[in-house]
Tab-separated table of C-alpha atoms and ligand atoms in Angstrom:
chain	number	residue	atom	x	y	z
A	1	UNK	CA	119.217	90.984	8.230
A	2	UNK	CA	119.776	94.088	10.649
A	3	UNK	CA	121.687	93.267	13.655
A	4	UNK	CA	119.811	93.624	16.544
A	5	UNK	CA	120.518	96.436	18.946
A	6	UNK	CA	121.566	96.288	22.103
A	7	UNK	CA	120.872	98.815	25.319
A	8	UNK	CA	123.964	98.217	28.482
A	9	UNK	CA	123.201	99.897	31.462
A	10	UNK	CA	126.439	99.868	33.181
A	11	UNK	CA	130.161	99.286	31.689
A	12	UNK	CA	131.750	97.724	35.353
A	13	UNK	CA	133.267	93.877	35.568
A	14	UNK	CA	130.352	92.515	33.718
A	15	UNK	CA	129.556	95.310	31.250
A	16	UNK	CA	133.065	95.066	30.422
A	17	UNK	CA	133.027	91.483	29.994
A	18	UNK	CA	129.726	91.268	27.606
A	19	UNK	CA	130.810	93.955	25.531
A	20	UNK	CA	134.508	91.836	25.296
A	21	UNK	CA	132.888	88.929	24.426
A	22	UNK	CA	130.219	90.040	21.580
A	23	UNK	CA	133.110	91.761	19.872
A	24	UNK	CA	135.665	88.869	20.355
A	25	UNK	CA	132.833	85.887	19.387
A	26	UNK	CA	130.861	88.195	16.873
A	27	UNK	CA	131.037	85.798	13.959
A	28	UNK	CA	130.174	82.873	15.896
A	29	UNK	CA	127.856	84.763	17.618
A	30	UNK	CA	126.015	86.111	14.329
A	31	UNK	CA	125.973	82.491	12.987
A	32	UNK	CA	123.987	81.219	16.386
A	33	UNK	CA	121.553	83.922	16.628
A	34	UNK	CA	120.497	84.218	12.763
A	35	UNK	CA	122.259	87.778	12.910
A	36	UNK	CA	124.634	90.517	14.460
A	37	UNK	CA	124.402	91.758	17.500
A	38	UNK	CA	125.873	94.896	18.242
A	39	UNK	CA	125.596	97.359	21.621
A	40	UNK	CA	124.132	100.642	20.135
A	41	UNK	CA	123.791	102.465	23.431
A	42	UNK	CA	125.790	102.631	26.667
A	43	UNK	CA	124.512	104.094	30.142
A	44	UNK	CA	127.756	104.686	32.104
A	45	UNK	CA	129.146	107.645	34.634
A	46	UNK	CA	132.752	107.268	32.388
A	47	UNK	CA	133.233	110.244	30.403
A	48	UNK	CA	134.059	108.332	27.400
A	49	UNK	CA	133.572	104.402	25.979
A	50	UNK	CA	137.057	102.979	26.834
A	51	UNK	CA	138.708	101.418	23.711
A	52	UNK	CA	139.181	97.933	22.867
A	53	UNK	CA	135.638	97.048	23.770
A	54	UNK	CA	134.309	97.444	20.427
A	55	UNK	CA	132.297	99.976	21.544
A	56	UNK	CA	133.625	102.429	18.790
A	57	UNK	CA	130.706	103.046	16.928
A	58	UNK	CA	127.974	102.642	20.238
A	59	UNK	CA	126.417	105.953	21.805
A	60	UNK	CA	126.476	106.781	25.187
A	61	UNK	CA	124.572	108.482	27.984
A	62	UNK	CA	124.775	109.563	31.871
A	63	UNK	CA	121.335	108.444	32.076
A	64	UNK	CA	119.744	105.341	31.703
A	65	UNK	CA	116.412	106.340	31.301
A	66	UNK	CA	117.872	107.527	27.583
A	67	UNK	CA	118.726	103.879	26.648
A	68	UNK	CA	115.167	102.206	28.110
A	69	UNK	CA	113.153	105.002	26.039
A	70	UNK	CA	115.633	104.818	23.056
A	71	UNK	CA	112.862	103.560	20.010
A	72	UNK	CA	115.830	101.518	18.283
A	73	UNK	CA	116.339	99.566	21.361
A	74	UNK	CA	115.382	95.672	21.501
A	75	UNK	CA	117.286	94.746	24.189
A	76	UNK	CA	118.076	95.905	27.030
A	77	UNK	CA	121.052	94.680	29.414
A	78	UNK	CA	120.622	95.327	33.328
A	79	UNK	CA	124.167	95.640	34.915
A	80	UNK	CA	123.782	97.603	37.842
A	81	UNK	CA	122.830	95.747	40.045
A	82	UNK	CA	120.550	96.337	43.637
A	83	UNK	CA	117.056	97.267	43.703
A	84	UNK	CA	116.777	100.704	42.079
A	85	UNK	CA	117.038	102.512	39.712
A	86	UNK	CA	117.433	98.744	38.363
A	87	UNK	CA	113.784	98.231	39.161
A	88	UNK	CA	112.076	101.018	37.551
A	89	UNK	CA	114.340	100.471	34.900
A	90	UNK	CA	113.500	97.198	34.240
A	91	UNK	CA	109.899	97.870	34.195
A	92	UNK	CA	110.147	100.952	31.936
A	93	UNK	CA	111.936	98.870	29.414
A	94	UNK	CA	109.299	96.053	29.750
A	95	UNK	CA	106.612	99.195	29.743
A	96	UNK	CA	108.432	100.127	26.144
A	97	UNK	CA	107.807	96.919	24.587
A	98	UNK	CA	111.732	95.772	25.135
A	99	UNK	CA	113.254	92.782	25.935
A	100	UNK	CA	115.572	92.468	29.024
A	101	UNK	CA	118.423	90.666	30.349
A	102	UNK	CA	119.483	91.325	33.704
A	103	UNK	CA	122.402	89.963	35.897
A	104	UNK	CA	120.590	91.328	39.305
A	105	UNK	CA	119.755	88.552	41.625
A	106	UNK	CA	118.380	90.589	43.879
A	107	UNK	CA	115.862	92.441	41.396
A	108	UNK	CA	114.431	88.894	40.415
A	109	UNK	CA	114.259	87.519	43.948
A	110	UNK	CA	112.635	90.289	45.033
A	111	UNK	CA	110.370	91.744	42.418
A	112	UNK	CA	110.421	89.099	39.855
A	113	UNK	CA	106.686	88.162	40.354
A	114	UNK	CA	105.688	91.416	39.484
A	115	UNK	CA	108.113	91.987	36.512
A	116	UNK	CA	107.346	88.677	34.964
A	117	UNK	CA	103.455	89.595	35.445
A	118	UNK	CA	104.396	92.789	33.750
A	119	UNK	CA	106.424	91.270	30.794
A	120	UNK	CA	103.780	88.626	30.463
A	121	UNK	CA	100.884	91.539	29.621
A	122	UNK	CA	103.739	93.262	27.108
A	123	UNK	CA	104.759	89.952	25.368
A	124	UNK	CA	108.096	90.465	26.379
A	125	UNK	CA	111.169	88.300	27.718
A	126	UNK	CA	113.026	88.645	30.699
A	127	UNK	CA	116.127	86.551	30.799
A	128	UNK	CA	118.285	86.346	34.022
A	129	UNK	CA	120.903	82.905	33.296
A	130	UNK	CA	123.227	85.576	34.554
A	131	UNK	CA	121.923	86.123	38.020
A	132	UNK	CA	122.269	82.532	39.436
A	133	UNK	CA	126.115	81.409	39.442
A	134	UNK	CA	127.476	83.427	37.218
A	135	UNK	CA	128.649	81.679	33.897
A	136	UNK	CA	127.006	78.116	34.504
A	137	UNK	CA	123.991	77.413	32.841
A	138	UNK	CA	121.945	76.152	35.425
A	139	UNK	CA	118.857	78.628	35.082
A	140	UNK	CA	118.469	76.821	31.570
A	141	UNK	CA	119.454	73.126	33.157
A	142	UNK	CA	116.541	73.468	35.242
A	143	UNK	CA	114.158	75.329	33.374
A	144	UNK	CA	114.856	73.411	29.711
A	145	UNK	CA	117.643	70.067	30.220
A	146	UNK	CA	115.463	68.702	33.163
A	147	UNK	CA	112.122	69.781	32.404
A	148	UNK	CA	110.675	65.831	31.968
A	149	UNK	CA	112.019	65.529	36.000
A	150	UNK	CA	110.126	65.905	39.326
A	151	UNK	CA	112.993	67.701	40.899
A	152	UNK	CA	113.704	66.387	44.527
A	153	UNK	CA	116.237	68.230	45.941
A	154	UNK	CA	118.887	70.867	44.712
A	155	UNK	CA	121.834	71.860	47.010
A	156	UNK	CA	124.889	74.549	45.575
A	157	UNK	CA	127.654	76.258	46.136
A	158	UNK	CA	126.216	79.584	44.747
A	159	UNK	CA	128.122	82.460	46.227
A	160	UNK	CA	132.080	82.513	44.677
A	161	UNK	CA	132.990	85.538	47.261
A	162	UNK	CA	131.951	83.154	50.741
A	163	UNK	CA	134.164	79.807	48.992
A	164	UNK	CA	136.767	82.079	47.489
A	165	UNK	CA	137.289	83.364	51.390
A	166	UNK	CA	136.288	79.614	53.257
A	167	UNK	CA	138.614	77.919	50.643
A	168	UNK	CA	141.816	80.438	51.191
A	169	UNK	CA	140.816	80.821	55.092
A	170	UNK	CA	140.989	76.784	55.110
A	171	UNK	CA	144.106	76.065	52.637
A	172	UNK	CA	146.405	78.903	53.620
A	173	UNK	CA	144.905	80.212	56.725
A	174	UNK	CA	144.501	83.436	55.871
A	175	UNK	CA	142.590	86.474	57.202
A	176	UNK	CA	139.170	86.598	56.710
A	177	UNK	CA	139.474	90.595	55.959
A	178	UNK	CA	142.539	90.248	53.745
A	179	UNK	CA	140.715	87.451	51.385
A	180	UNK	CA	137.296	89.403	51.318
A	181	UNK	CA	139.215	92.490	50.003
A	182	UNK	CA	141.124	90.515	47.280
A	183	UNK	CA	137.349	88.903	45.936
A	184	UNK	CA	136.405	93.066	45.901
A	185	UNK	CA	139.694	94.066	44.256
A	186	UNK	CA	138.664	91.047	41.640
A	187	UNK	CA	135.093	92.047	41.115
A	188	UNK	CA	133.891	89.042	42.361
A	189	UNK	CA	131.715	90.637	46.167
A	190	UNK	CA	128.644	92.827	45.745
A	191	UNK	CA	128.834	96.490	45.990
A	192	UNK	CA	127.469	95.432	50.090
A	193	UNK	CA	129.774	92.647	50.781
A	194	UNK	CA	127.583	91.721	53.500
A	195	UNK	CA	125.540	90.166	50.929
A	196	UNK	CA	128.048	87.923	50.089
A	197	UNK	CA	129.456	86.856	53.951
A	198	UNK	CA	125.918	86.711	55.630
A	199	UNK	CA	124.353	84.500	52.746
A	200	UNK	CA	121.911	87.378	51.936
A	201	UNK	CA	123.225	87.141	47.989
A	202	UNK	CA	123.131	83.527	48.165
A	203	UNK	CA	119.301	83.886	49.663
A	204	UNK	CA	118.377	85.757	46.449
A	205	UNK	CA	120.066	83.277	44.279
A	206	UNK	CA	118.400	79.783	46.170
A	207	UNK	CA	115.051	81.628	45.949
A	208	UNK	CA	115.388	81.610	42.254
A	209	UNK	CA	116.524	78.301	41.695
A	210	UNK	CA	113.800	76.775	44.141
A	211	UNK	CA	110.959	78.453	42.190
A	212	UNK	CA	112.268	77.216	39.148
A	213	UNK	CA	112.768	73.581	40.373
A	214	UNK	CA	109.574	73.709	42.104
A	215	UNK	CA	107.049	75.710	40.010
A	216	UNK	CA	106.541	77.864	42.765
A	217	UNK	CA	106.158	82.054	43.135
A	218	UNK	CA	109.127	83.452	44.327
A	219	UNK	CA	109.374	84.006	47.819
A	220	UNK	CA	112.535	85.027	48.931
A	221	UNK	CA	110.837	86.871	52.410
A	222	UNK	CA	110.761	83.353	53.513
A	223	UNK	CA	113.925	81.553	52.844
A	224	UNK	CA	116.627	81.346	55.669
A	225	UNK	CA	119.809	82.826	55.606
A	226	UNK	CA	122.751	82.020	57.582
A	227	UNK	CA	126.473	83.430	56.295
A	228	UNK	CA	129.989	82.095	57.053
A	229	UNK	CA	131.142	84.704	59.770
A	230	UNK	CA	130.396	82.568	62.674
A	231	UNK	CA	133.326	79.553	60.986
A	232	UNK	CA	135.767	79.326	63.038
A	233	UNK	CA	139.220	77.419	62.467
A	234	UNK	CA	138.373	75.295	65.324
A	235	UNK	CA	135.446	74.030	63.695
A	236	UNK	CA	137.065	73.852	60.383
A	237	UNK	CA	139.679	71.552	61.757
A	238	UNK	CA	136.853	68.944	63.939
A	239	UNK	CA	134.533	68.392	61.033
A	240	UNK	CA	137.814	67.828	58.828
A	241	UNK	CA	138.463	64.844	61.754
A	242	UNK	CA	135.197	63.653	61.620
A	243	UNK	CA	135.635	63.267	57.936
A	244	UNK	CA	133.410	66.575	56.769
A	245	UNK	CA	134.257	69.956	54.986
A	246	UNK	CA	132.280	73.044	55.566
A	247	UNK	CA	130.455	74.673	52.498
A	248	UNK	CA	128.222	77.221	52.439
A	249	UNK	CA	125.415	75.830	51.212
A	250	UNK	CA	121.576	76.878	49.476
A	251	UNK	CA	119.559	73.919	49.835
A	252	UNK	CA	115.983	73.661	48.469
A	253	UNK	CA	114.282	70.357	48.719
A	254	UNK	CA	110.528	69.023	48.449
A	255	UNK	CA	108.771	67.220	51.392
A	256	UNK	CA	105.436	66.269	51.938
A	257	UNK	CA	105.141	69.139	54.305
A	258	UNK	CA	106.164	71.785	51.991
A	259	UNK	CA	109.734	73.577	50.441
A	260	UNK	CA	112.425	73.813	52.415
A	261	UNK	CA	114.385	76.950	51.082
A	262	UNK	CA	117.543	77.273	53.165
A	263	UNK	CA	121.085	79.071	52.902
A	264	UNK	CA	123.957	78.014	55.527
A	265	UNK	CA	126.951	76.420	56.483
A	266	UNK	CA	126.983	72.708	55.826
A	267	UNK	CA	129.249	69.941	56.963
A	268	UNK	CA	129.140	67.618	54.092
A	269	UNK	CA	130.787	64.635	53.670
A	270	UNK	CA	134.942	64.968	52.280
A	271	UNK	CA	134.514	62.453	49.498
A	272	UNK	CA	131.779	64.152	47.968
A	273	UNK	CA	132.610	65.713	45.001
A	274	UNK	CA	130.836	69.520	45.954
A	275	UNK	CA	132.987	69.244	49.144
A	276	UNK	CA	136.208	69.441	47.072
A	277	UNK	CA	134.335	72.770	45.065
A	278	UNK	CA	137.229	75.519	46.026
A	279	UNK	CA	138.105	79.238	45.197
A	280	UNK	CA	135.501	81.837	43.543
A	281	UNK	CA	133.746	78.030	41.758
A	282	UNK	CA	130.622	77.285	42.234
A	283	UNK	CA	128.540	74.202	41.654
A	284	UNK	CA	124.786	73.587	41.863
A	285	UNK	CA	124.112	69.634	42.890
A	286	UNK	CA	120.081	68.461	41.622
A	287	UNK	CA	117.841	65.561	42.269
A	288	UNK	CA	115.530	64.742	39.554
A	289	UNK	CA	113.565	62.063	39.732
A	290	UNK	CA	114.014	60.486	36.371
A	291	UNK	CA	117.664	61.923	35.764
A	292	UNK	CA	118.826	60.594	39.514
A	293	UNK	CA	121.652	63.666	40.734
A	294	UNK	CA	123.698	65.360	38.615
A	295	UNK	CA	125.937	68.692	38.820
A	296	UNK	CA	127.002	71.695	37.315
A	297	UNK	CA	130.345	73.289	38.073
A	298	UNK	CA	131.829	76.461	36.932
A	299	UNK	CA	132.693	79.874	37.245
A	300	UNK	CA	130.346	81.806	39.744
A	301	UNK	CA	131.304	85.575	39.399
A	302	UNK	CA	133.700	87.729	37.323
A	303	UNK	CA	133.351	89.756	34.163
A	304	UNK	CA	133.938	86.818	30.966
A	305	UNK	CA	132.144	84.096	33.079
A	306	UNK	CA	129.200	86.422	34.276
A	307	UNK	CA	128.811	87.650	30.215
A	308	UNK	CA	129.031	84.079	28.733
A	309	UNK	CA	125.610	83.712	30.459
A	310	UNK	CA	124.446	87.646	29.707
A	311	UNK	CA	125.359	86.665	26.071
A	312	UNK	CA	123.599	83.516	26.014
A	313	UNK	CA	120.056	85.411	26.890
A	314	UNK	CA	120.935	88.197	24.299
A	315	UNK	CA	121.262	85.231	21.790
A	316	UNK	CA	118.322	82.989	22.997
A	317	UNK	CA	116.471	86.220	22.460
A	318	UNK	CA	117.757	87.083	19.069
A	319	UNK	CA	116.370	83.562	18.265
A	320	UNK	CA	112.978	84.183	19.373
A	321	UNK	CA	112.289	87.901	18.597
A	322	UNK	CA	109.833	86.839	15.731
A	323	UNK	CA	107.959	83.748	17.579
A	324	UNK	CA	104.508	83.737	19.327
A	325	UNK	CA	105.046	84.740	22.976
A	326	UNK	CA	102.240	82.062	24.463
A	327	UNK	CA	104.805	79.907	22.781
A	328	UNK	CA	108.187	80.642	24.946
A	329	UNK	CA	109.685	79.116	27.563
A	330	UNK	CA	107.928	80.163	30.757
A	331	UNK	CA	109.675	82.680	33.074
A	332	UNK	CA	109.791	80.531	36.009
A	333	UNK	CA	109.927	77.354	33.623
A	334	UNK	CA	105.872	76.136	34.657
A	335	UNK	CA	103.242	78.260	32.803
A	336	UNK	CA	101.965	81.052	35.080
A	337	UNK	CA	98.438	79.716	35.641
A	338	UNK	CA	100.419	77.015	36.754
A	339	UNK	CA	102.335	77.452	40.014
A	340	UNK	CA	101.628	75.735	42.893
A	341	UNK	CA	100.852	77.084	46.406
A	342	UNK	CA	102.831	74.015	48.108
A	343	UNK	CA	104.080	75.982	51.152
A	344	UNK	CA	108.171	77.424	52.005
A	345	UNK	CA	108.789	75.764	55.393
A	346	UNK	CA	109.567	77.630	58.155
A	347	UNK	CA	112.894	76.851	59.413
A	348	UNK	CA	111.835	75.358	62.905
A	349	UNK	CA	109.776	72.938	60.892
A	350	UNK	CA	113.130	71.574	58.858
A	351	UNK	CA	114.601	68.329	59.866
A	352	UNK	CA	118.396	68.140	59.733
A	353	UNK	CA	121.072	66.504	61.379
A	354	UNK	CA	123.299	68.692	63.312
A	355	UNK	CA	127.445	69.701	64.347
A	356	UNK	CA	127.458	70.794	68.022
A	357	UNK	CA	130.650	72.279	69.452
A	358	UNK	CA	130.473	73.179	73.324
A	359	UNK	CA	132.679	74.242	76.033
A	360	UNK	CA	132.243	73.111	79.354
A	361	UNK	CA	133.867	72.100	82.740
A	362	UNK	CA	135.876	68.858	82.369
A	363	UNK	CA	134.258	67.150	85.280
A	364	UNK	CA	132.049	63.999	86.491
A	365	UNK	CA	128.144	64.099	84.900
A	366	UNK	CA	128.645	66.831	82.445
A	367	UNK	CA	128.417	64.679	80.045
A	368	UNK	CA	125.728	62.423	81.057
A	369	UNK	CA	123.474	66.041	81.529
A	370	UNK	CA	124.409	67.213	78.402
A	371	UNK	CA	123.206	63.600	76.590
A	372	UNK	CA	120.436	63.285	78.696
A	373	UNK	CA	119.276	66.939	78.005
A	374	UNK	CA	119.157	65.475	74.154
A	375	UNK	CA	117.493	62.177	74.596
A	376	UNK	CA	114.270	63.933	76.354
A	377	UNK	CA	114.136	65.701	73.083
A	378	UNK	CA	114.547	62.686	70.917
A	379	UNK	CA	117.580	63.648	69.325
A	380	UNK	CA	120.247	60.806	68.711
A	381	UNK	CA	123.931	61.399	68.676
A	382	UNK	CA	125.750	59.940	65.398
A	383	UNK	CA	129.408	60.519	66.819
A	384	UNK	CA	131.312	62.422	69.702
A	385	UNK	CA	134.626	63.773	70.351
A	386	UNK	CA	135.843	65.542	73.698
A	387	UNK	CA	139.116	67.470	73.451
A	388	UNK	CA	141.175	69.233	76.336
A	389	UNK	CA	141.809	72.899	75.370
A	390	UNK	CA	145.080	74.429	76.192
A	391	UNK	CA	143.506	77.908	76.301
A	392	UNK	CA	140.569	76.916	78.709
A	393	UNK	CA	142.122	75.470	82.034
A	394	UNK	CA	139.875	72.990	83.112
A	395	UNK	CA	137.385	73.231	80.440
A	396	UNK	CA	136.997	70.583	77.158
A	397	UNK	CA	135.770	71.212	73.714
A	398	UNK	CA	132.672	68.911	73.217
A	399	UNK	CA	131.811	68.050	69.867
A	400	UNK	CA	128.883	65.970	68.891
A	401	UNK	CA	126.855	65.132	65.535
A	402	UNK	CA	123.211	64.217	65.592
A	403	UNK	CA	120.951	61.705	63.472
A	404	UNK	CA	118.503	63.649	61.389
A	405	UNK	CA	116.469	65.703	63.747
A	406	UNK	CA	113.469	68.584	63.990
A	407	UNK	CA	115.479	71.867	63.911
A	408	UNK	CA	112.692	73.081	66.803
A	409	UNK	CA	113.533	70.274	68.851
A	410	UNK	CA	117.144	70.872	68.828
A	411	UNK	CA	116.413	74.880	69.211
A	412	UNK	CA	115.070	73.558	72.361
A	413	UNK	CA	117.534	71.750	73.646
A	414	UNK	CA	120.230	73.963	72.670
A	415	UNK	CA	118.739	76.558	75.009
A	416	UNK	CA	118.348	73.909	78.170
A	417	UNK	CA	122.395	72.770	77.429
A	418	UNK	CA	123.541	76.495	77.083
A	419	UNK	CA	121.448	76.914	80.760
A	420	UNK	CA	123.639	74.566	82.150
A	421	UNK	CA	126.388	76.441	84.336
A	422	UNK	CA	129.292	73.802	83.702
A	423	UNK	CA	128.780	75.156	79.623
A	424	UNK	CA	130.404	78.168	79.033
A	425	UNK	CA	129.095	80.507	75.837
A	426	UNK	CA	126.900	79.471	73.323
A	427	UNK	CA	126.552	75.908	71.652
A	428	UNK	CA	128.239	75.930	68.044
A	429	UNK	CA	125.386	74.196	65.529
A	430	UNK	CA	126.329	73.728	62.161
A	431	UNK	CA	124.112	71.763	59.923
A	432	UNK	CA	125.269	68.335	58.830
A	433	UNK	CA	123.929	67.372	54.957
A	434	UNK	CA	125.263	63.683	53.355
A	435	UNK	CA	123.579	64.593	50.061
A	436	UNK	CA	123.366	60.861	49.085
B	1	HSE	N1	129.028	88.391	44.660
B	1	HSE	C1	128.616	87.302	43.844
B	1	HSE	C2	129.443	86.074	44.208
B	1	HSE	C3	128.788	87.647	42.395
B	1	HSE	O1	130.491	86.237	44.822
B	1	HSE	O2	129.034	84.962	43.917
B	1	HSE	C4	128.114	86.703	41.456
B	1	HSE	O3	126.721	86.697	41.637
């Protein structure tokens, strides 16, 4: 049989790594997929395909638009990332009757409704294991392993840049610049790394994951996104004394009410085992209902991980090319007539229990105002510390975690204790999950 050909747009960490890893595994590869698979045509801004990639024999092109209209395409492999010219790419390709695989998170959060509408007319696949924690399967997990489970609740570590910097900030204290540019200089932060440190790139992956647990469009306008700018030391070092670590979490979980759909800092118990999840890893925690939890751990950015999953789809579809398309696995894993209008929360509308860290005045009755401020809202206090602070003369660190409560109600009280003129600056909150 004729190996089927492949289209890359874009030779950076990931390029690199896919075209690595076809040449390195190609006999394996051939034997899984039924036959070869070889990169015909390369859209890069290099003057020339850099050796040792196997790319000897592969054409290549300043413009992309050459490889998406090239007639002995199949495939086509998105690298580059962002919205466009990813996006008209993409649905050029699908336009062309060609397959895609794409690593871009933010193309399928975004726009995937109306690319998978697009490939659905055209019979065509578009795979994206790639875009969702780099080289761990959990796209598939979700979509094929746990497809007999009601899924309850899914909570990961999905951004490798945010724990590469909270796990080196935390372990050798260092700078929170200094460890953001060694995750750029190892390909591991978006071309923005704001994406990465304000939970934006984690927002596009959660959105993904809790349409495919859920059966529901994506709708990544309405998830909330918090980053890890705001940790401080300080608060690394109380939760670690009340026996919690700080992640930076994307939680999506099912309630009567509708999806929660949720990106942001998370004190989580020490024992657990995502809390001990360090460096550029990620793992991806899920609640069936039949399965009970179980985890996925690996890899979450960087070239050879990122391709083992780009590779995977370029196989999967090599297996498939011939078969009925009615027939495939759906898109968003439920059939498209299927998916259900069950509502994304709003975030005031969450319930949570909550890490408060406060400043105030270490005098008689601040205490008793600031308790008494959160029992007229109904929100009970789990534990309590009060520390002197050298640096403050005359002023005491406050820290307090809450019993599951409406994030609305605490909003409000947060505003009445921050009112208070023994409190100096704003109220810390960090969100407190036990994932039990
Ligand atoms: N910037 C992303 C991360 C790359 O750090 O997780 C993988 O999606």
């Amino acid at each position: 049989m004729t190996p089927v050909k492949v289209g890359l747009l874009g030779l950076g960490t990931v390029g690199g790594g896919t075209a690595t890893v076809l040449k390195r595994n190609a006999e394996e590869i051939a034997r899984r997929a039924g036959r070869g698979i070889v990169i015909d045509y390369v859209s890069t801004s290099k003057s020339e395909l850099p050796e040792g990639l196997g790319l000897s024999g592969s054409r290549i092109t300043r413009d992309p638009f050459d490889v998406v209209n090239d007639p002995d395409i199949e495939i086509v492999v998105e690298l580059y990332g962002g919205d466009e010219p990813a996006k008209s790419l993409v649905l050029q390709a699908i336009e062309n009757g060609k397959h895609v695989v794409t690593a871009n998170k933010a193309l399928i959060a975004v726009h995937g409704n109306e690319i998978f509408e697009k490939a659905r007319e055209k019979g065509v696949i578009v795979a994206f294991e790639a875009a969702v924690a780099g080289g761990i399967p959990i796209i598939k997990s979700l979509r094929e392993g746990l497809s007999a489970n009601k899924i309850n609740w899914l909570a990961g570590i999905i951004n490798g840049t945010g724990n590469f910097i909270l796990s080196e900030m935390r372990d050798k204290g260092r700078d929170f610049e200094d460890v953001l540019a060694e995750a750029q200089a190892l390909g591991y932060a978006e071309s923005d790394p704001t994406f990465d440190v304000e939970g934006i790139d984690a927002g596009h992956k959660l959105t993904i994951l809790s349409s495919i647990a859920f059966g529901i469009p994506l709708q990544f306008e309405k998830t909330y996104m918090e980053g890890i700018s705001d940790i401080s030391s300080e608060d690394v070092g109380y939760a670690d004394e009340l026996g919690y670590g700080i992640k930076h979490l994307g939680i999506a979980r099912r309630t009567e009410r509708g999806i929660e759909q949720r990106v942001h800092p998370t004190l989580i118990p020490k024992d657990r085992l995502i809390a001990n999840v360090n460096g550029v890893m990620n793992a991806v925690l899920v609640k069936g209902d039949a399965v009970g939890p179980t985890m996925y751990y690996g890899a979450g950015a960087g070239g050879e991980p990122t391709a083992s999953a780009v590779v995977a789809d370029i196989i999967d579809i090599a297996r498939v090319l011939t078969s009925d398309p009615e027939n495939r696995v759906p898109h968003l894993a439920f059939q498209p007539d299927s998916l259900s209008d069950h509502p994304v929360l709003a975030m005031d509308a969450v319930d949570t229990a909550f890490y408060l860290r406060l400043s105030a005045r270490d005098e008689a009755g601040v205490l008793a105002n600031i308790t008494r401020i959160l029992g007229d809202d109904n929100i009970s206090i789990e534990a309590f510390i009060q520390k002197e602070t050298s640096k403050t003369n005359g002023k005491a660190d406050i820290i307090l975690l809450t019993k599951v409560v409406n994030e609305g109600d605490m909003n409000q009280a947060i505003a009445k204790i921050e009112a208070l003129d023994v409190v100096t600056g704003k109220v810390t909150r960090i969100r407190v999950e036990n994932l039990g």
